[in-house]
mmCIF file of C-alpha atoms in Angstrom:
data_model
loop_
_atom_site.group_PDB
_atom_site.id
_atom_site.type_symbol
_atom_site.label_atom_id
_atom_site.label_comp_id
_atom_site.label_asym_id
_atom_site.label_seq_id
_atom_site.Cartn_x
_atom_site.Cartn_y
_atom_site.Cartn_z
ATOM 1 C CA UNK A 1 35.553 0.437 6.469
ATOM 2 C CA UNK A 2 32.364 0.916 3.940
ATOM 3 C CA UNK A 3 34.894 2.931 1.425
ATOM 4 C CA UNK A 4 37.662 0.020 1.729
ATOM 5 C CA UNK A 5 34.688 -2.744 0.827
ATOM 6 C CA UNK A 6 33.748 -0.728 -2.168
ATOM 7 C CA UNK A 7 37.326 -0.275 -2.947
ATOM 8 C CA UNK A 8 38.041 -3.922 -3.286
ATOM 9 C CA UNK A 9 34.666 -4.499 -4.659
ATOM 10 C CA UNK A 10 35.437 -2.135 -7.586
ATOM 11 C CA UNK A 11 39.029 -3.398 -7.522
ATOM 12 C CA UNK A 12 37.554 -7.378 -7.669
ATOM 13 C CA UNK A 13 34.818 -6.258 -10.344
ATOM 14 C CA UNK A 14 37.006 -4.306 -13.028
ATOM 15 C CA UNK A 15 35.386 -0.985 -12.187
ATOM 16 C CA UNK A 16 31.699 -1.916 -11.468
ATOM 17 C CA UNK A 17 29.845 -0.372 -9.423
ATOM 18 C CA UNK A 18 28.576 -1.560 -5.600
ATOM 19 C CA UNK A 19 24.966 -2.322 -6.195
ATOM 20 C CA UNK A 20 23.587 -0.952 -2.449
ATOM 21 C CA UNK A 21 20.159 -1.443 -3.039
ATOM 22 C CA UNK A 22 20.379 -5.230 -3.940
ATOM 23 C CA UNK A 23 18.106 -6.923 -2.115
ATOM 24 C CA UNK A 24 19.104 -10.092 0.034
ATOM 25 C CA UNK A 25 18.699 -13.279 -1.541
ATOM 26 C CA UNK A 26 15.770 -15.002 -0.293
ATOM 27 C CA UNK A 27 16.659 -17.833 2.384
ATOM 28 C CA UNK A 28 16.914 -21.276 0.618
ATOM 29 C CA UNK A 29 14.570 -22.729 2.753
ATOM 30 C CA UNK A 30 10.714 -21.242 2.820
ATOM 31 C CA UNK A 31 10.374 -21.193 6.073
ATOM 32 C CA UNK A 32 7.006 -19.365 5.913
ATOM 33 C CA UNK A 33 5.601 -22.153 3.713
ATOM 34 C CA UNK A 34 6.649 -24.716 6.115
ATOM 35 C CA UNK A 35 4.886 -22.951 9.231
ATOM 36 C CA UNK A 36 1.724 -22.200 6.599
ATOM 37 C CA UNK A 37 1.996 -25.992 6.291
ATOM 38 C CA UNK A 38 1.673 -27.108 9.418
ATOM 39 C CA UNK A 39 -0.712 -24.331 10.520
ATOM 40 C CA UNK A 40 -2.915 -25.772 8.110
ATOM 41 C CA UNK A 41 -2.293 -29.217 9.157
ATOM 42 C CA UNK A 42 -3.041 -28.696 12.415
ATOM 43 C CA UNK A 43 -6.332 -26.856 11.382
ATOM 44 C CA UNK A 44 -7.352 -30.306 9.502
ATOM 45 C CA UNK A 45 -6.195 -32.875 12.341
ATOM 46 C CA UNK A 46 -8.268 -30.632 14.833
ATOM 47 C CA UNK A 47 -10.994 -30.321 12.822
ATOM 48 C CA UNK A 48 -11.173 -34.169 11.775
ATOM 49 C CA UNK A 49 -9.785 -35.590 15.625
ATOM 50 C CA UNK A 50 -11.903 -33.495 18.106
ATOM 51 C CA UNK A 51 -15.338 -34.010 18.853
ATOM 52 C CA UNK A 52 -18.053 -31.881 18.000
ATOM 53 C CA UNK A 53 -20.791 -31.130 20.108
ATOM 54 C CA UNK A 54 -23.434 -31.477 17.497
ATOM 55 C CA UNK A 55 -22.497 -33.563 14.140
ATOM 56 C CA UNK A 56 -21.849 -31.445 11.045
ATOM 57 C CA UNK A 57 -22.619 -33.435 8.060
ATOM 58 C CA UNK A 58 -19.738 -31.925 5.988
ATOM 59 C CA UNK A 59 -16.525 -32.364 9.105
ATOM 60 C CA UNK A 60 -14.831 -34.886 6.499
ATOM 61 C CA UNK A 61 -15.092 -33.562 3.879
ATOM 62 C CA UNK A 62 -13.533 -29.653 5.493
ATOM 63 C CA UNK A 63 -10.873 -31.511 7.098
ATOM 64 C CA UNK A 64 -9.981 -33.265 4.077
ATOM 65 C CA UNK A 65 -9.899 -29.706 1.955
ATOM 66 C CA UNK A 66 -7.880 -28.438 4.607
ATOM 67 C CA UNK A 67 -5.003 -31.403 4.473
ATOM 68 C CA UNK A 68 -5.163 -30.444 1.055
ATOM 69 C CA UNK A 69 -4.128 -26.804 1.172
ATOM 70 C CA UNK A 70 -1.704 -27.872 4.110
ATOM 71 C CA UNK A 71 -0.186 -30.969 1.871
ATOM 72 C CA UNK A 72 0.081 -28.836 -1.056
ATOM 73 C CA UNK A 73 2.210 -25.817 0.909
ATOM 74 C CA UNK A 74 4.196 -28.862 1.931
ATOM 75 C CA UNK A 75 4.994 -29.849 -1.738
ATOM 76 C CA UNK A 76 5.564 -26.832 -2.625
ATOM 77 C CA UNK A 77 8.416 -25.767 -0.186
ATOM 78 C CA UNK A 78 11.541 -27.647 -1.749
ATOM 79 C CA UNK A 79 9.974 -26.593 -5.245
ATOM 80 C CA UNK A 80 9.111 -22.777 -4.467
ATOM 81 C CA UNK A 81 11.981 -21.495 -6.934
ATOM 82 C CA UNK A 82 10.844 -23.553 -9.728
ATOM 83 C CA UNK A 83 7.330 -21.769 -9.638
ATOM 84 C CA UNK A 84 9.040 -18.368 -10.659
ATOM 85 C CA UNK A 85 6.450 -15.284 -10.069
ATOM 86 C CA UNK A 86 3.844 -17.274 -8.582
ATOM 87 C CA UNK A 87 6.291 -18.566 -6.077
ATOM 88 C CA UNK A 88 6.979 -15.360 -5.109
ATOM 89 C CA UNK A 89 3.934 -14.193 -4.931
ATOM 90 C CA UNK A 90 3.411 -17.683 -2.500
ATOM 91 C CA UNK A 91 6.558 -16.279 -0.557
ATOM 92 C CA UNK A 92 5.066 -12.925 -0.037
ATOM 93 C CA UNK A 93 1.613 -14.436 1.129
ATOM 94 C CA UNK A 94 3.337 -16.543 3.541
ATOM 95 C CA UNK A 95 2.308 -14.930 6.868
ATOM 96 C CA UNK A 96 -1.534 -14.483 5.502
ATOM 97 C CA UNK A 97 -1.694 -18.092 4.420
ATOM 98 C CA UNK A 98 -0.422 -18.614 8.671
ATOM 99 C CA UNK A 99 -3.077 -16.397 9.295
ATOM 100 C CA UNK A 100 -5.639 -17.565 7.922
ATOM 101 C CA UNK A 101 -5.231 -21.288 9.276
ATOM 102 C CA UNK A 102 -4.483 -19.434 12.831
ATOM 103 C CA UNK A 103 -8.516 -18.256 12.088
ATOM 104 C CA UNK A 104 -10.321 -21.253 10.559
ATOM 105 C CA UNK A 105 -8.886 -23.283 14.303
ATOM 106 C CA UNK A 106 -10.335 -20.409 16.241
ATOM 107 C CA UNK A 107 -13.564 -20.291 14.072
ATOM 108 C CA UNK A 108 -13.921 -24.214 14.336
ATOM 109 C CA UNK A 109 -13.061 -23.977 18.003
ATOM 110 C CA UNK A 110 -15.458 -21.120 19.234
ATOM 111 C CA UNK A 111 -18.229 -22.753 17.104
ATOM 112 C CA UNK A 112 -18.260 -26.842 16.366
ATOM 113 C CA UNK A 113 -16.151 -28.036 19.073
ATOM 114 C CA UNK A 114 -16.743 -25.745 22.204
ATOM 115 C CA UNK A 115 -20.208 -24.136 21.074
ATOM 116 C CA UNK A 116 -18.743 -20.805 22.405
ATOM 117 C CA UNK A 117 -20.947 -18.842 20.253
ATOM 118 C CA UNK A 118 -24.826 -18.887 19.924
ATOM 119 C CA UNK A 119 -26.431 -21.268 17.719
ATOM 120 C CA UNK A 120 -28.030 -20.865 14.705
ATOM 121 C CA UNK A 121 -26.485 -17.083 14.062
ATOM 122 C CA UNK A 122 -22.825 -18.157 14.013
ATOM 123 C CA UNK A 123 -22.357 -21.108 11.937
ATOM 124 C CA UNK A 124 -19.186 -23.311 12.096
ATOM 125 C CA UNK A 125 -16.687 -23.064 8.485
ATOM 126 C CA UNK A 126 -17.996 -26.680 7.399
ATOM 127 C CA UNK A 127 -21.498 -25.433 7.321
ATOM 128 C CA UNK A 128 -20.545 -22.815 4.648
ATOM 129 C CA UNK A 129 -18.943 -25.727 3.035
ATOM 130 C CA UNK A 130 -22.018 -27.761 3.270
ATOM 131 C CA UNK A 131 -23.793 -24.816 1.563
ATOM 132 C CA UNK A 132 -21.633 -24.034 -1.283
ATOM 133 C CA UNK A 133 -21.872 -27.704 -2.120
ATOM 134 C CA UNK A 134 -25.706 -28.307 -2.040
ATOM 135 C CA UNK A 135 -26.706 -25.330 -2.946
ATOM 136 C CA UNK A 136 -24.461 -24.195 -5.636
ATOM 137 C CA UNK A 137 -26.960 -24.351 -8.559
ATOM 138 C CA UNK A 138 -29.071 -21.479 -6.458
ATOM 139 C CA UNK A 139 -26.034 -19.310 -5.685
ATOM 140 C CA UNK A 140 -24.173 -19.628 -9.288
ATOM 141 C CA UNK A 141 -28.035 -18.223 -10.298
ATOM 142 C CA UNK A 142 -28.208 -16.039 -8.214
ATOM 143 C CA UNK A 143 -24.227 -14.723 -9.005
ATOM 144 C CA UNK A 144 -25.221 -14.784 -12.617
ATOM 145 C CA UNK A 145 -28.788 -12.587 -12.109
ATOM 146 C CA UNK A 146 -26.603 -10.115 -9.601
ATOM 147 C CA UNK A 147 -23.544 -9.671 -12.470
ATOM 148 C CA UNK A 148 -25.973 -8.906 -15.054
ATOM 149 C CA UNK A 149 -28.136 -6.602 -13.633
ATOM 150 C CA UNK A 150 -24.794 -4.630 -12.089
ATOM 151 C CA UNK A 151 -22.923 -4.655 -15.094
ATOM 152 C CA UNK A 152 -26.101 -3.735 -17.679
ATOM 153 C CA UNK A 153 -26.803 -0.675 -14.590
ATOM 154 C CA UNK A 154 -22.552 0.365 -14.426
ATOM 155 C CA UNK A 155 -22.136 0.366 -17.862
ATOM 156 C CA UNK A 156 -25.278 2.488 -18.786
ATOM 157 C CA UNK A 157 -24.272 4.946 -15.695
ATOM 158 C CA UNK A 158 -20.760 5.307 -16.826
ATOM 159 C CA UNK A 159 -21.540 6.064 -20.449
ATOM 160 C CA UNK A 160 -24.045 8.640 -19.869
ATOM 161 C CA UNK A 161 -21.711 9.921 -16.551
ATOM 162 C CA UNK A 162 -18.632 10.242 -18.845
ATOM 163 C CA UNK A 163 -20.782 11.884 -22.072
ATOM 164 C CA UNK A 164 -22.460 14.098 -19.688
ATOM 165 C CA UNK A 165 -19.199 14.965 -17.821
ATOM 166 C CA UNK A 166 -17.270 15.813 -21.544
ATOM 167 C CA UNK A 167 -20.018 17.903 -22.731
ATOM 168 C CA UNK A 168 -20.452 20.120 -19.441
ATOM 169 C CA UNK A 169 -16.883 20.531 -19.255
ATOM 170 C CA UNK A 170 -16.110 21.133 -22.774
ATOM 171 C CA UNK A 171 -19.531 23.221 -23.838
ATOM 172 C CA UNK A 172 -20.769 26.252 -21.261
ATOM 173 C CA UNK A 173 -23.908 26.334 -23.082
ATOM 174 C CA UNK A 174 -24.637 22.688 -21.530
ATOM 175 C CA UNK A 175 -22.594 23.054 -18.373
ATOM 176 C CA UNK A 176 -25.241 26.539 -17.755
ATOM 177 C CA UNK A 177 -28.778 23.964 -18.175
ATOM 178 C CA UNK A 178 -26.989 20.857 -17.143
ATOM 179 C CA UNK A 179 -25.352 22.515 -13.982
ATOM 180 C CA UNK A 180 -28.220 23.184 -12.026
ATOM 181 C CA UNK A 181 -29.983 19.743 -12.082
ATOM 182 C CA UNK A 182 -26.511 18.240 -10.983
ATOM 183 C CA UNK A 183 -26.333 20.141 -8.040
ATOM 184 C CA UNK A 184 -29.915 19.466 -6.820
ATOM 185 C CA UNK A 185 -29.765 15.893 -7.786
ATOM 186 C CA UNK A 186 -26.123 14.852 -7.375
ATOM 187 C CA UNK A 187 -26.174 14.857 -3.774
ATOM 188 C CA UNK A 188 -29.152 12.977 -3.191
ATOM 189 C CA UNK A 189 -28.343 9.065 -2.729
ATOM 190 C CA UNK A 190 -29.948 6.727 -5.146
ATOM 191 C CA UNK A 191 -31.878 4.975 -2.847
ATOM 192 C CA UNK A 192 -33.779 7.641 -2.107
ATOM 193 C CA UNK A 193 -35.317 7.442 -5.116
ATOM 194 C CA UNK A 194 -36.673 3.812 -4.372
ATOM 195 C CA UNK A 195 -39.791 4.717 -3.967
ATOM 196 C CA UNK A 196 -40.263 6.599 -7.140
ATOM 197 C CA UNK A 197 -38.895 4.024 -9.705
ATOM 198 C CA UNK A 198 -40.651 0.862 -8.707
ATOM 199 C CA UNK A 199 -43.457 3.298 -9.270
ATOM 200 C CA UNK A 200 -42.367 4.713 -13.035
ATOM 201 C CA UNK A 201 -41.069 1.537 -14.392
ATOM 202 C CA UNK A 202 -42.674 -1.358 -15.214
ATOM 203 C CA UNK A 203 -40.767 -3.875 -13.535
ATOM 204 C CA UNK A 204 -38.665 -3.917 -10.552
ATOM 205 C CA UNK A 205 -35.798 -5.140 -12.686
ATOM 206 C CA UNK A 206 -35.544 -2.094 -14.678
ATOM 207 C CA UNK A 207 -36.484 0.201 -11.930
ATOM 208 C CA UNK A 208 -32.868 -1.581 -10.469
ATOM 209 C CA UNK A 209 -30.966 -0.412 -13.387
ATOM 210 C CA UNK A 210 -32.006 2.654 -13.185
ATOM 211 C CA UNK A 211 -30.852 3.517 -9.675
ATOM 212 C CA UNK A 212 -27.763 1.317 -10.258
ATOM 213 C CA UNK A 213 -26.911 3.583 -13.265
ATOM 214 C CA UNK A 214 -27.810 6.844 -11.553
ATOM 215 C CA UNK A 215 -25.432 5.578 -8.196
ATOM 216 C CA UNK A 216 -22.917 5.299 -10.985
ATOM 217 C CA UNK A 217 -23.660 8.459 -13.488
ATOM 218 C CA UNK A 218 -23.508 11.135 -10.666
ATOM 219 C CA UNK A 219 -19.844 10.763 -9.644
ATOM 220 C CA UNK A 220 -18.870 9.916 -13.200
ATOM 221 C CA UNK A 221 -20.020 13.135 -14.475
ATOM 222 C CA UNK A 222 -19.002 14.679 -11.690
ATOM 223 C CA UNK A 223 -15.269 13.619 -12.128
ATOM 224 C CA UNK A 224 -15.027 13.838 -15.693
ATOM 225 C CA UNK A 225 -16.390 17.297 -16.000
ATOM 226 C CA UNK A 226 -13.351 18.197 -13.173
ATOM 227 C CA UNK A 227 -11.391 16.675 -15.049
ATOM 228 C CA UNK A 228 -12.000 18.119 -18.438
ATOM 229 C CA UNK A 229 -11.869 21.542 -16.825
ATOM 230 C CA UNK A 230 -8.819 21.356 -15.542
ATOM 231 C CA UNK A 231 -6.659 20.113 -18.368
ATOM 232 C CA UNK A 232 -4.092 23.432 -19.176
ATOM 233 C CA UNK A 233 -4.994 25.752 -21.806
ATOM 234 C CA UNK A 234 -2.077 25.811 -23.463
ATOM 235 C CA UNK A 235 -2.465 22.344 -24.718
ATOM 236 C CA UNK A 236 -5.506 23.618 -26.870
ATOM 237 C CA UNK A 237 -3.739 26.753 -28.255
ATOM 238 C CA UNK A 238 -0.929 24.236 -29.087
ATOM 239 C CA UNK A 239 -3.271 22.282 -31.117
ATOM 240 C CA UNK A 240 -4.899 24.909 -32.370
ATOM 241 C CA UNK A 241 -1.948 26.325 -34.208
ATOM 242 C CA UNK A 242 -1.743 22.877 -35.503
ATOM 243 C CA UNK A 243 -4.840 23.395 -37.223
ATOM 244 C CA UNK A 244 -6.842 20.988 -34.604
ATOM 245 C CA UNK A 245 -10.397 20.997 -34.940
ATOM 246 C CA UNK A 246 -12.957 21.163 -32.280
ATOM 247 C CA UNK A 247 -13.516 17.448 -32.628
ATOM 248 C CA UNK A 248 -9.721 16.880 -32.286
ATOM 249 C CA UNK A 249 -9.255 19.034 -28.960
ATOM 250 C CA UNK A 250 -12.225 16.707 -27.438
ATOM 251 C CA UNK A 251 -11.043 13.570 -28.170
ATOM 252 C CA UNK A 252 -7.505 13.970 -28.318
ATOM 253 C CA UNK A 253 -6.332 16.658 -25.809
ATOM 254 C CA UNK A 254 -9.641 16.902 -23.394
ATOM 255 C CA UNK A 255 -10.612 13.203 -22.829
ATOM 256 C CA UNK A 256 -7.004 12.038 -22.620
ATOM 257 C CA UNK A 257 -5.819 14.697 -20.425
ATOM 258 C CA UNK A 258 -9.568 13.543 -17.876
ATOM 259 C CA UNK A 259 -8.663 10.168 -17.770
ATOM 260 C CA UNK A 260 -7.322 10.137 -14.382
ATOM 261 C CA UNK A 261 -10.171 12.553 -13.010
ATOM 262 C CA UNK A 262 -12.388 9.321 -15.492
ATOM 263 C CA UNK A 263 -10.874 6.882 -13.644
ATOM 264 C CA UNK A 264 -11.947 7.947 -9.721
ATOM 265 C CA UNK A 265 -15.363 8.607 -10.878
ATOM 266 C CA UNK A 266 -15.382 5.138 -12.003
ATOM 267 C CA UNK A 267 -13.893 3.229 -8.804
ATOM 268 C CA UNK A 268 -16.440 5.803 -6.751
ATOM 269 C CA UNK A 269 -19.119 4.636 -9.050
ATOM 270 C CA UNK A 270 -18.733 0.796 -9.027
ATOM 271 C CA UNK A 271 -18.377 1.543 -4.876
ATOM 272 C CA UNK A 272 -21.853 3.692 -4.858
ATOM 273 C CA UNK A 273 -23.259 0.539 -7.233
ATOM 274 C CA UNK A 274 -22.190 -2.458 -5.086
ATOM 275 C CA UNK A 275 -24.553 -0.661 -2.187
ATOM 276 C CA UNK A 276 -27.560 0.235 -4.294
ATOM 277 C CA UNK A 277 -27.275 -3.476 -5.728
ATOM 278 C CA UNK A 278 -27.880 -5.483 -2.549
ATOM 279 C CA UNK A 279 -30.521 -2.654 -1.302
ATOM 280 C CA UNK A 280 -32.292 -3.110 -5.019
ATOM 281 C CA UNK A 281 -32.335 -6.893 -4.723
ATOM 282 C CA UNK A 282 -33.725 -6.980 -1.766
ATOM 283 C CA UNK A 283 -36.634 -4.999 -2.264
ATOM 284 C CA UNK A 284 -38.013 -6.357 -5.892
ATOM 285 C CA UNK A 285 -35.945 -8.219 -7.570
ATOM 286 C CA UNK A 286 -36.690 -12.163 -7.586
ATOM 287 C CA UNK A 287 -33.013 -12.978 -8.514
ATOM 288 C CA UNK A 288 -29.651 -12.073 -6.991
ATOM 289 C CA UNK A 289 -27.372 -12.704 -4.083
ATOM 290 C CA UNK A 290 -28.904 -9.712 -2.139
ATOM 291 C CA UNK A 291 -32.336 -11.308 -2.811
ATOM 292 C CA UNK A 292 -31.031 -14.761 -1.442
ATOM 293 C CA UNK A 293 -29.478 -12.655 1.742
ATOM 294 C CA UNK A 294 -32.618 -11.611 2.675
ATOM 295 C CA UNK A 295 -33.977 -14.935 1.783
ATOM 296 C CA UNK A 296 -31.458 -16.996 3.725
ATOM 297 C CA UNK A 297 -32.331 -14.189 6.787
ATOM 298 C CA UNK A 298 -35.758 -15.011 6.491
ATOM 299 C CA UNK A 299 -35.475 -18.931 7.398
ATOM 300 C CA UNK A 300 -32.975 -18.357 9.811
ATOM 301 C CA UNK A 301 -30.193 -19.549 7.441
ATOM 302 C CA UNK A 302 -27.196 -17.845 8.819
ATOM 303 C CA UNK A 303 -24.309 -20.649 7.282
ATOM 304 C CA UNK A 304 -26.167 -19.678 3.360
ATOM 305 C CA UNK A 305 -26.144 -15.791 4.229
ATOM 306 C CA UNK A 306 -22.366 -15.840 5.396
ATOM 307 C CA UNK A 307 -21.693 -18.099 2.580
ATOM 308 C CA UNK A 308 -23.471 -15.662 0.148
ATOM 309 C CA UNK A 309 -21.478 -12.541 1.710
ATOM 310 C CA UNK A 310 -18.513 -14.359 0.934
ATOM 311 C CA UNK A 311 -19.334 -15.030 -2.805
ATOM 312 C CA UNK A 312 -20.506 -11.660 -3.169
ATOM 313 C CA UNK A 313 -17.122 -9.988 -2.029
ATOM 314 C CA UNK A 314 -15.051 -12.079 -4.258
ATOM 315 C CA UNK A 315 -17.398 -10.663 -6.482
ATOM 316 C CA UNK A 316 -16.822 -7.008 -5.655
ATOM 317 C CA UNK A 317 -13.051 -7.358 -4.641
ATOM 318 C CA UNK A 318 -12.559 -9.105 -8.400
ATOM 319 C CA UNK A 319 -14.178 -6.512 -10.436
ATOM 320 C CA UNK A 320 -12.144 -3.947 -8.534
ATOM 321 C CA UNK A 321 -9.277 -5.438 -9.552
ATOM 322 C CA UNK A 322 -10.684 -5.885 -13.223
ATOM 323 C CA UNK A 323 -11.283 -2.303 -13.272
ATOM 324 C CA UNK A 324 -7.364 -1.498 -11.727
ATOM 325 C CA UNK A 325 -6.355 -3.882 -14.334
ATOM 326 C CA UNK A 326 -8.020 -1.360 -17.015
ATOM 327 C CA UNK A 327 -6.777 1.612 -16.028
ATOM 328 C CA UNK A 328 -3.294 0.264 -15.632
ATOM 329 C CA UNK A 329 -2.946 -0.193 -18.761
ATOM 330 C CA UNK A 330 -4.776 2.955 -20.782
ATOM 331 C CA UNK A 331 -2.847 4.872 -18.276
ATOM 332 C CA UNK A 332 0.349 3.385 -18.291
ATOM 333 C CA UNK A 333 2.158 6.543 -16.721
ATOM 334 C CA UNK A 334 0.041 5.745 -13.601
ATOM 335 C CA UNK A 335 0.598 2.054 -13.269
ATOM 336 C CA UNK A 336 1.860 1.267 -9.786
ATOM 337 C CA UNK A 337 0.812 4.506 -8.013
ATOM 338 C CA UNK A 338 -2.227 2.830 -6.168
ATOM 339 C CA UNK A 339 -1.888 -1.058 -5.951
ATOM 340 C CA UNK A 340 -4.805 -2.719 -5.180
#
């Protein structure tokens, strides 16, 4: 029967070919917006119609976002086409977006309205509100101090990882001095050496940078120097016969051919920096959102330490994505592999 469809298909076409891996057009209607909608509905008439068994000061103002984000999934059901990638990008997050409103009801039920949940260590979701509205100045300073003092640490660790990495690969002369302190200190996590830098540097600041970059340098080098090892001979004799110089084969056969091996040391290195970050601010540093963690611990300020956890992994999860943005496009070839 499947060979008589074609048959009239290529017969009906003038010879063209039966596409089999077209995909089914989408249904006219989004009917995941429409149940996103009225999850999130729901979430908002709940939160503004049931009583609370202590008043939140900010239960308007949540319920009110939340008819937002449901009215706005409404509006945007009859209209999803016209929205062209970003529609279908809103198609495809459909079932989170159901999700999510399935979770703020249970979070606003186990907390505000039944008081499942002891009090003050689980907050309910318009106390996180309340905090990102009052205290915004303190956590957009505290965002800014963190970003600075991770990126000034990352970017000193990967410079010095990849150098180091090139030149131990690339030279056995350095790879037989540099070799040894690598494998006695590489393995050793940064935080270990807490102790010793808030000694040796002069401010708790620096001594940060210092332990960001080395949580950062280590795997760097470590990858880049794998990677530079391992890129085939025959490339160099290639360019050799070409007349390549030394300073040719580095930078255009050795460093191109790494940076893939480049490329894992660097997610492993902004991973190993995120953790030495919080641990860092929390034990000198006057500024940063794992300073105000500990500070929001402290006074027994559980809705400002969830709200900082949140703001710090939008943080992390959108300079992971920066970084996948990077290396999609220097390595092209590779784009699409690992999605993140």
């Amino acid at each position: 029967m499947s060979s008589l469809d074609d048959a009239a298909a290529l017969a009906a076409g003038g010879g063209a070919a039966v596409d089999r891996s077209r995909s089914p057009a989408p249904p006219r209607l989004w009917l995941g917006g429409v149940a996103a909608s009225a999850a999130w509905l729901a979430a908002a008439a709940l939160t503004a119609l049931w009583p609370e068994t202590e008043e939140w000061v900010r239960t308007g103002e949540f319920a009110s976002l939340l008819a937002v984000v449901g009215g706005a999934l409404a509006f945007a059901v009859p209209l999803l086409r016209l929205f062209g990638a970003v529609g279908e990008r809103l198609r495809a997050a459909a079932p989170w977006l159901v999700v999510l409103a399935l979770g703020v009801i249970g979070w606003e039920l186990v907390t505000a309205k039944l008081d499942l949940l002891p009090r003050p260590f689980f907050a309910p979701p318009q106390a996180l509100l309340e905090v990102y509205l009052d205290e915004w100045p303190r956590l957009l300073e505290c965002t800014v101090a963190s970003l600075q003092l991770l990126l000034l640490g990352y970017g000193i660790g990967a410079f010095v990882g990849f150098v180091t990495g090139v030149s131990i690969g690339w030279s056995r002369t350095v790879g037989y001095w540099v070799h040894p302190v690598l494998r006695l200190i590489g393995p050793l996590p940064a935080t270990a050496w807490l102790p010793i830098a808030f000694f040796a540097f002069p401010s708790s600041w620096s001594a940060s940078v210092f332990l960001i970059a080395l949580a950062t340098g280590v795997p760097v080098t470590i990858l880049t120097w794998s990677g530079v090892s391992g890129v085939n001979p025959a490339y160099y004799d290639i360019a050799r016969t070409l007349g390549a110089s030394s300073r040719f084969l580095v930078l255009k056969v050795a460093v191109p051919a790494a940076m893939p091996h480049v490329f894992v040391g660097l997610f492993m290195g902004l991973g190993a920096s995120f953790a030495v970050l919080v641990v860092a601010e929390m034990m000198g540093v006057k500024a940063g959102l794992g300073w105000y963690l500990q500070w929001a611990q402290g006074w027994a300020a559980y809705a400002n330490m969830y709200a900082a956890l949140l703001v710090m992994a939008l943080v992390c999860s959108s300079l992971v994505t920066l970084l996948f943005k990077v290396r999609d496009r220097l390595l092209a070839w590779q784009k699409g592999l690992l999605k993140w």
